[in-house]
Structure formats: structure tokens, C-alpha cells
XYZ file of C-alpha atoms in Angstrom:
114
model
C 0.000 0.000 0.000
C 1.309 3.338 -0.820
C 1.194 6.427 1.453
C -1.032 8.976 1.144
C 1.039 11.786 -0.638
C 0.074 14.446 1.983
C 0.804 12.494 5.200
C 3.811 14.382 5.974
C 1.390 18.142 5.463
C -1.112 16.727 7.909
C 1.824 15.628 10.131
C 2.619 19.427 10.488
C -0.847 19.870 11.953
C -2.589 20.908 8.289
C -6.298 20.120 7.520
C -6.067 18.381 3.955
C -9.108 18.247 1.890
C -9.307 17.299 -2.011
C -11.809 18.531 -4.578
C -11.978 15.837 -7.183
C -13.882 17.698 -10.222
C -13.762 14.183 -12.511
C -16.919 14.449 -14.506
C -18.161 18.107 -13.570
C -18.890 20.032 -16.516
C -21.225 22.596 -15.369
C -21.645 25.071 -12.272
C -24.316 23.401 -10.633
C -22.286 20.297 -10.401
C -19.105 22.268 -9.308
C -21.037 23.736 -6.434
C -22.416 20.566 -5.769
C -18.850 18.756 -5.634
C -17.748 21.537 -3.397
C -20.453 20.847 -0.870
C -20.048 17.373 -0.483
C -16.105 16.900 -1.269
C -15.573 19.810 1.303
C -18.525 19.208 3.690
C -19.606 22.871 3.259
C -21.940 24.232 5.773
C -25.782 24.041 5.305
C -26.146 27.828 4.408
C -24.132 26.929 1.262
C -26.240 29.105 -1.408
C -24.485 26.840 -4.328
C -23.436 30.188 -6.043
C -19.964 32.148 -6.255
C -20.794 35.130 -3.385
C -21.610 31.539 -1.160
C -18.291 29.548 -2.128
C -16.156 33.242 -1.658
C -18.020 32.887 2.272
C -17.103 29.641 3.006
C -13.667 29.795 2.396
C -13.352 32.517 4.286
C -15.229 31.697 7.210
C -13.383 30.731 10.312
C -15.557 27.872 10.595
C -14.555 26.318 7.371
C -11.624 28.472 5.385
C -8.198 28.676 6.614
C -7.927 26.862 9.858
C -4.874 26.689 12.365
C -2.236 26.414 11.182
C -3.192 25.540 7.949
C -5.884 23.925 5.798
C -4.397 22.510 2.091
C -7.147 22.495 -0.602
C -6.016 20.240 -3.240
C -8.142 20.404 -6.587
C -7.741 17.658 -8.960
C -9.162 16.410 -12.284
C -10.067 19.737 -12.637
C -9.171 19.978 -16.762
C -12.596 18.629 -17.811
C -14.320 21.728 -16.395
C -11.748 24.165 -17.537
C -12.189 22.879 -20.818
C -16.080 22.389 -20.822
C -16.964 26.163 -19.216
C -13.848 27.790 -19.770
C -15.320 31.167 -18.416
C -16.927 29.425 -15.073
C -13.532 27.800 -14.467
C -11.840 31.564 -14.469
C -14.176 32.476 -11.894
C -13.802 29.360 -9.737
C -10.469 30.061 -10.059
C -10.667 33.845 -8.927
C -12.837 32.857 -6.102
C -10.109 29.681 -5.124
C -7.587 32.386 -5.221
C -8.850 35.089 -3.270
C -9.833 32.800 -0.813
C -6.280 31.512 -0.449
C -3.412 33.000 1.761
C -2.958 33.798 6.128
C -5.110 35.667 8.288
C -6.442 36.092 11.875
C -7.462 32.453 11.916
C -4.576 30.619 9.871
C -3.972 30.281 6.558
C -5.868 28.505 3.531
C -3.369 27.105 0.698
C -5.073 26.079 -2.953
C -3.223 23.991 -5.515
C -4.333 22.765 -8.700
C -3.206 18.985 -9.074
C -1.533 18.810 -12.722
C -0.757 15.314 -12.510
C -4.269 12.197 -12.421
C -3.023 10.370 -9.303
C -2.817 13.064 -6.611
């Protein structure tokens, strides 16, 4: 059995949560993904001004000292709604980076087996 590549981040004390967007294609499934994949608070309004909350929230976004948001498989959606994916990506990277309650780091996953 192989380790689980970010063993030695949650070591450190980070939160580690993956976004797998295999087989979204559209908003509505996007949002939906992030809901479940990142166990998203009920009040999640499924919309851009809602995803922009939660990660910033104290409750959810960065966490102490860290929380790593991995998104993988994510070249499907770029490719399907090219213009959605710039704004999920705006949102992902305003939402990124340190504040009063820790810090929230976002990669995109280039590589299938992350």
C-alpha cells in the first residue's frame, strides 16, 4: 500500500481536503462537488458570493495552522466552461493565503493520481 502523498502536510498539523472535479462540466455540479467533497456548511447558497463565504469563514476556510485544498481532475471543467472555471479560479484564489485564523493554501493537481 502506498502512502497517502500528503501524510507528511497533515503531520505538520494541516487540515487536507481534495476537490476531485472528474466528470463536472457545469456550475451546478461544481457547487455541488464543493459541498459534499468539502462538507460545506448548510447555508451553502451553491453560487460564487456563497463559495467566496465559506472559504473565508473561520468555521470552514483557513484553519490553524493551515488547511491545504487540493483540486484535482479539474481539466474537464476548464475545458467544458472555460469562463466558469476563471471564476472558480478567482474565487479559489482570493480565498487563499494567512489571516487572523490561519492560513488557507489552494493547488491545482496537474498530474491524475494526486
Amino acid at each position: 500500500m502506498t502512502a497517502d502523498p500528503f501524510d507528511a502536510v497533515r503531520a505538520t498539523g494541516w487540515q487536507v481536503d481534495v476537490l476531485d472535479l472528474a466528470g463536472v462540466t457545469d456550475k451546478a455540479a461544481f457547487m455541488d462537488r464543493c459541498a459534499r467533497a468539502l462538507r460545506l456548511p448548510e447555508w451553502f447558497g451553491r453560487n460564487w458570493d456563497a463559495l467566496a463565504d465559506c472559504l473565508g469563514d473561520p468555521d470552514w476556510g483557513p484553519a490553524d495552522p493551515g488547511r491545504l485544498l487540493v483540486v484535482r481532475r479539474w481539466q474537464g471543467y476548464a475545458a467544458a466552461r472555460p469562463d466558469e472555471w476563471e471564476t472558480a479560479r478567482e474565487v479559489l484564489d482570493e480565498a487563499a493565503g494567512s489571516g487572523d485564523h490561519g492560513t488557507l493554501a489552494v493547488v491545482l493537481a496537474l498530474g491524475a493520481s494526486v
